[in-house]
CSV table of C-alpha atoms in Angstrom, one decimal:
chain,number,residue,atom,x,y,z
K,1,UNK,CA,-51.9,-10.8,89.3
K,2,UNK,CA,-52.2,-12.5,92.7
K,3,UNK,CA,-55.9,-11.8,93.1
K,4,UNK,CA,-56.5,-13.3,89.9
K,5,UNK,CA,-59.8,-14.8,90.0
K,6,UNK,CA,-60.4,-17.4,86.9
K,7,UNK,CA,-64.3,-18.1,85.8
K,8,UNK,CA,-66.7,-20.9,86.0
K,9,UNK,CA,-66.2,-24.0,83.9
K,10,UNK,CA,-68.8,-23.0,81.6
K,11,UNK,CA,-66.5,-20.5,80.4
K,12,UNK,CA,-64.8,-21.3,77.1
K,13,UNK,CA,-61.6,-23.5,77.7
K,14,UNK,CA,-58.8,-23.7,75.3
K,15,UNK,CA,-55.2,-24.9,76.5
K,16,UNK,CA,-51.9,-25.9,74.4
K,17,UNK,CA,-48.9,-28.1,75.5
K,18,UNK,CA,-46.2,-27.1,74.7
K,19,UNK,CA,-42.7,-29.2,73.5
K,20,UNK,CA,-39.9,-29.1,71.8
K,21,UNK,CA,-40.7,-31.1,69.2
K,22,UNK,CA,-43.7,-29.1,67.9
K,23,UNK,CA,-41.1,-25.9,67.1
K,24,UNK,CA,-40.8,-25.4,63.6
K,25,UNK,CA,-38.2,-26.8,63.0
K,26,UNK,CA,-38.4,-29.2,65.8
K,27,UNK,CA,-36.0,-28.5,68.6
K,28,UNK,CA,-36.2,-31.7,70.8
K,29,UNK,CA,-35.5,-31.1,74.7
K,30,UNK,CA,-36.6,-31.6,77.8
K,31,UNK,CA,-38.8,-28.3,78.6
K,32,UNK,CA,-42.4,-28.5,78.5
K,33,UNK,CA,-45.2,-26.1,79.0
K,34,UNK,CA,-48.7,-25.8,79.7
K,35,UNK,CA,-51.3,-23.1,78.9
K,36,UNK,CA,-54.4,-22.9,79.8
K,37,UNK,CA,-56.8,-20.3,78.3
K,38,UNK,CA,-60.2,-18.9,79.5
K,39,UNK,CA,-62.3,-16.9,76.8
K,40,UNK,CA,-64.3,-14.1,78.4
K,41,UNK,CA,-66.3,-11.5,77.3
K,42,UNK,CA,-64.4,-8.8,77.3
K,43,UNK,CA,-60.7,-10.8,77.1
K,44,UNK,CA,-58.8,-14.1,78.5
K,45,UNK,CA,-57.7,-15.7,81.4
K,46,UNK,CA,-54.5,-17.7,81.0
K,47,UNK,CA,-52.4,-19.4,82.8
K,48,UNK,CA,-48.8,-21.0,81.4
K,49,UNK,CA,-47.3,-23.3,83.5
K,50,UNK,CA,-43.6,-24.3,82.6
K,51,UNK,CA,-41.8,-27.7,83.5
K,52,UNK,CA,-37.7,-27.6,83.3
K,53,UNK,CA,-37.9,-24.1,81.6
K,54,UNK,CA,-33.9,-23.1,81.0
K,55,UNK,CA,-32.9,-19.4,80.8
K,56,UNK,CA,-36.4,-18.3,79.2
K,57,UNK,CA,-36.4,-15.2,77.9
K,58,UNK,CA,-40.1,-15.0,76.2
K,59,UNK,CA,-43.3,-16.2,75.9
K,60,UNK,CA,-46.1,-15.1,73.1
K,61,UNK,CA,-49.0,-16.0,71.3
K,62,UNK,CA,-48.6,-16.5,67.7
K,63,UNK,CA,-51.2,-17.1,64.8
K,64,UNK,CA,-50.4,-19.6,62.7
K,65,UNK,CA,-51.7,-23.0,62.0
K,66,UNK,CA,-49.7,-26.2,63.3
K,67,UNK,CA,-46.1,-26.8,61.3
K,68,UNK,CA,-46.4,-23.2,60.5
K,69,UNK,CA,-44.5,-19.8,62.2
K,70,UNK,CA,-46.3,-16.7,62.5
K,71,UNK,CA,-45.6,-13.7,64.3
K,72,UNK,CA,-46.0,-12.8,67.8
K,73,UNK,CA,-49.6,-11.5,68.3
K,74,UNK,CA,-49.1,-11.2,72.7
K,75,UNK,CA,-46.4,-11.1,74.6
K,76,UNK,CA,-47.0,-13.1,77.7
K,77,UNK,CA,-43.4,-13.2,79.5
K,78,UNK,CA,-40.0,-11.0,78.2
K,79,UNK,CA,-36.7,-11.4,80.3
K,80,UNK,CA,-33.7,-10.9,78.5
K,81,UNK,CA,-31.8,-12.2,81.3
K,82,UNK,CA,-33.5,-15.4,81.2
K,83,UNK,CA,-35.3,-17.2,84.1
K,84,UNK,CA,-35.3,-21.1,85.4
K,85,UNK,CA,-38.3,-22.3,86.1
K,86,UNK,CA,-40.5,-24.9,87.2
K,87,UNK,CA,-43.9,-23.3,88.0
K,88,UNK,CA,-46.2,-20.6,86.9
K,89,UNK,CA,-44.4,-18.3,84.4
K,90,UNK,CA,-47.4,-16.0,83.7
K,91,UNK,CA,-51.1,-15.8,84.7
K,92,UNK,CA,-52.5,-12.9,83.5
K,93,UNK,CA,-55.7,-11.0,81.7
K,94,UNK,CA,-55.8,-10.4,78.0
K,95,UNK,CA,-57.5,-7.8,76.8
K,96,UNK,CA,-57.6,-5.5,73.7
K,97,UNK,CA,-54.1,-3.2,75.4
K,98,UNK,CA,-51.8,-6.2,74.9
K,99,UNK,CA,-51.8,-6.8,71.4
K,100,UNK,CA,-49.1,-5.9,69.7
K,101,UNK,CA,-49.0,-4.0,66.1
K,102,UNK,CA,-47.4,-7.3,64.3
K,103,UNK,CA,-51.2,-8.6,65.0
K,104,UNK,CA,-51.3,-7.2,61.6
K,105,UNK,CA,-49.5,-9.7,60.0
K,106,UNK,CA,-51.4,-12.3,61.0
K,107,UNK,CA,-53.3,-11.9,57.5
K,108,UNK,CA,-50.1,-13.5,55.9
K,109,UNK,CA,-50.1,-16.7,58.0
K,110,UNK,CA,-54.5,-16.8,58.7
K,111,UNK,CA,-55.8,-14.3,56.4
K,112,UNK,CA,-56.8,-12.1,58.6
K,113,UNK,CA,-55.4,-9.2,60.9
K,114,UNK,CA,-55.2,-9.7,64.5
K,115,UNK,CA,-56.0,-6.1,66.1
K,116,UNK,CA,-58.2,-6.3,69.1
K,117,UNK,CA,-59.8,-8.7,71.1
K,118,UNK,CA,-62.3,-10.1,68.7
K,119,UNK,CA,-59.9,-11.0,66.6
K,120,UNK,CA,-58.1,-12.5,69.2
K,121,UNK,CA,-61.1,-14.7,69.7
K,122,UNK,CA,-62.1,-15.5,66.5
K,123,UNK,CA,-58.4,-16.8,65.9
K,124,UNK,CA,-58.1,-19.1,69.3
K,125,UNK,CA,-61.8,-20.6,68.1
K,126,UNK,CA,-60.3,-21.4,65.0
K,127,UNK,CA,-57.4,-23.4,66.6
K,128,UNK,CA,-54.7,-20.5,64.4
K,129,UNK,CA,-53.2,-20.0,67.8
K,130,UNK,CA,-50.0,-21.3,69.2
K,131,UNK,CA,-48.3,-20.6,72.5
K,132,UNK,CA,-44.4,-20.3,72.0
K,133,UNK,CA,-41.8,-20.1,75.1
K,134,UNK,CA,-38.1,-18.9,74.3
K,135,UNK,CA,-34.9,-19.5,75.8
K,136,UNK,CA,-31.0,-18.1,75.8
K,137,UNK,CA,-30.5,-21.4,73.7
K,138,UNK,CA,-33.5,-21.6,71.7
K,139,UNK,CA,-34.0,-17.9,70.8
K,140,UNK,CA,-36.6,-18.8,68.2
K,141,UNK,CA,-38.6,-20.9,70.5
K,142,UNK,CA,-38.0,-23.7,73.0
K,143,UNK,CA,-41.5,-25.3,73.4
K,144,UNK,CA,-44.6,-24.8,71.4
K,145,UNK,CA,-48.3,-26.1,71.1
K,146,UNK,CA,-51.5,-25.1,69.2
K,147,UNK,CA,-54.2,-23.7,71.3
K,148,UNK,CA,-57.4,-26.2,70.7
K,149,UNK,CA,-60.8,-26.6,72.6
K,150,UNK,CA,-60.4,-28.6,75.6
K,151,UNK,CA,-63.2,-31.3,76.3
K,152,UNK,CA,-63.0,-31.1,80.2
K,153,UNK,CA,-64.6,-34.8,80.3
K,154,UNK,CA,-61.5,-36.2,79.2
K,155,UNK,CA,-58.7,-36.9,81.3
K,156,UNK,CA,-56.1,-36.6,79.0
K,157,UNK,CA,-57.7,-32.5,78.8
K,158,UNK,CA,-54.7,-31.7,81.6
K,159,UNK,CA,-51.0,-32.0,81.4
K,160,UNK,CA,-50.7,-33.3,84.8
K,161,UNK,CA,-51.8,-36.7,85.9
K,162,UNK,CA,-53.6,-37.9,89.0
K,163,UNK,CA,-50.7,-38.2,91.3
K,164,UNK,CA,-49.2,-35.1,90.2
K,165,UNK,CA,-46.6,-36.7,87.4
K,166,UNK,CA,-46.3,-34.7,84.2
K,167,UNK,CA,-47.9,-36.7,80.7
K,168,UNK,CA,-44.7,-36.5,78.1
K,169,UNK,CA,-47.0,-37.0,75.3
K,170,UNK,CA,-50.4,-37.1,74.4
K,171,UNK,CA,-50.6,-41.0,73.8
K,172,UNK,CA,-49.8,-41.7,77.4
């Protein structure tokens, strides 16, 4: 919501960027994404920011490690419609009321069940997390990137560069 309030940096920062080429299989194009995640005590703070988004439709969390798909554990974003967008698709709070049953079958792709919050957790510690966007044109996902630590001394821990340019890849 608008009087969203995100915590200090000693809270525990995750964040994913998100491309085309990290869908499996990879779907090269030219939207990007990025989420950042705040883990709380009692749920997550999270932000996804979409660059050159095309008729999206959905964004989720999924467990499953990198090269691998796994279900949809939160949904974070649904618009059948679709939307264009440049900008803030969702910031929201996750808590234990957003995760959906199919956190169950999270054992087949992590080996273990994703029902409530500390599961939630545990997974997005682990790095089993991805963030996944969908579009009219990619209906199985347009732009997608594992959730790992972020080591806020680093510049390269943010998508955007100094004078407000996006970073393509992570080598740049």
């Amino acid at each position: 919501g608008a009087g969203l309030t995100f915590a200090d940096e000693s809270s525990n920062h995750l964040s994913a960027l998100l491309k085309g080429e990290n869908e499996v299989p990879p779907r090269p194009n030219t939207t990007m994404a990025y989420h950042h995640i705040w883990l709380e005590y009692d749920g997550i703070a999270q932000e996804l920011e979409v660059e050159n988004g095309k008729k999206i439709t959905a964004a989720h969390l999924h467990c499953g490690d990198p090269g691998e798909n796994g279900p949809p554990v939160v949904t974070l974003f649904h618009d059948d419609a679709g939307k264009d967008i440049s900008g803030i698709l969702n910031e929201d709070w996750v808590d234990d009321g957003d995760i959906a049953a199919s956190g169950k079958e999270c054992k087949n792709t992590i080996g273990f069940e994703i029902n409530n919050y500390n599961d939630l957790r545990r997974a997005l510690e682990e790095g089993r997390m991805y963030s996944n966007i969908h579009s009219k044109e990619y209906p199985d996902g347009v732009a997608r990137g594992q959730i790992l630590s972020v080591d806020e001394s680093k510049d390269d821990a943010y998508p955007k560069r100094r004078d407000g340019s996006w970073r393509s890849d992570s080598n740049s």
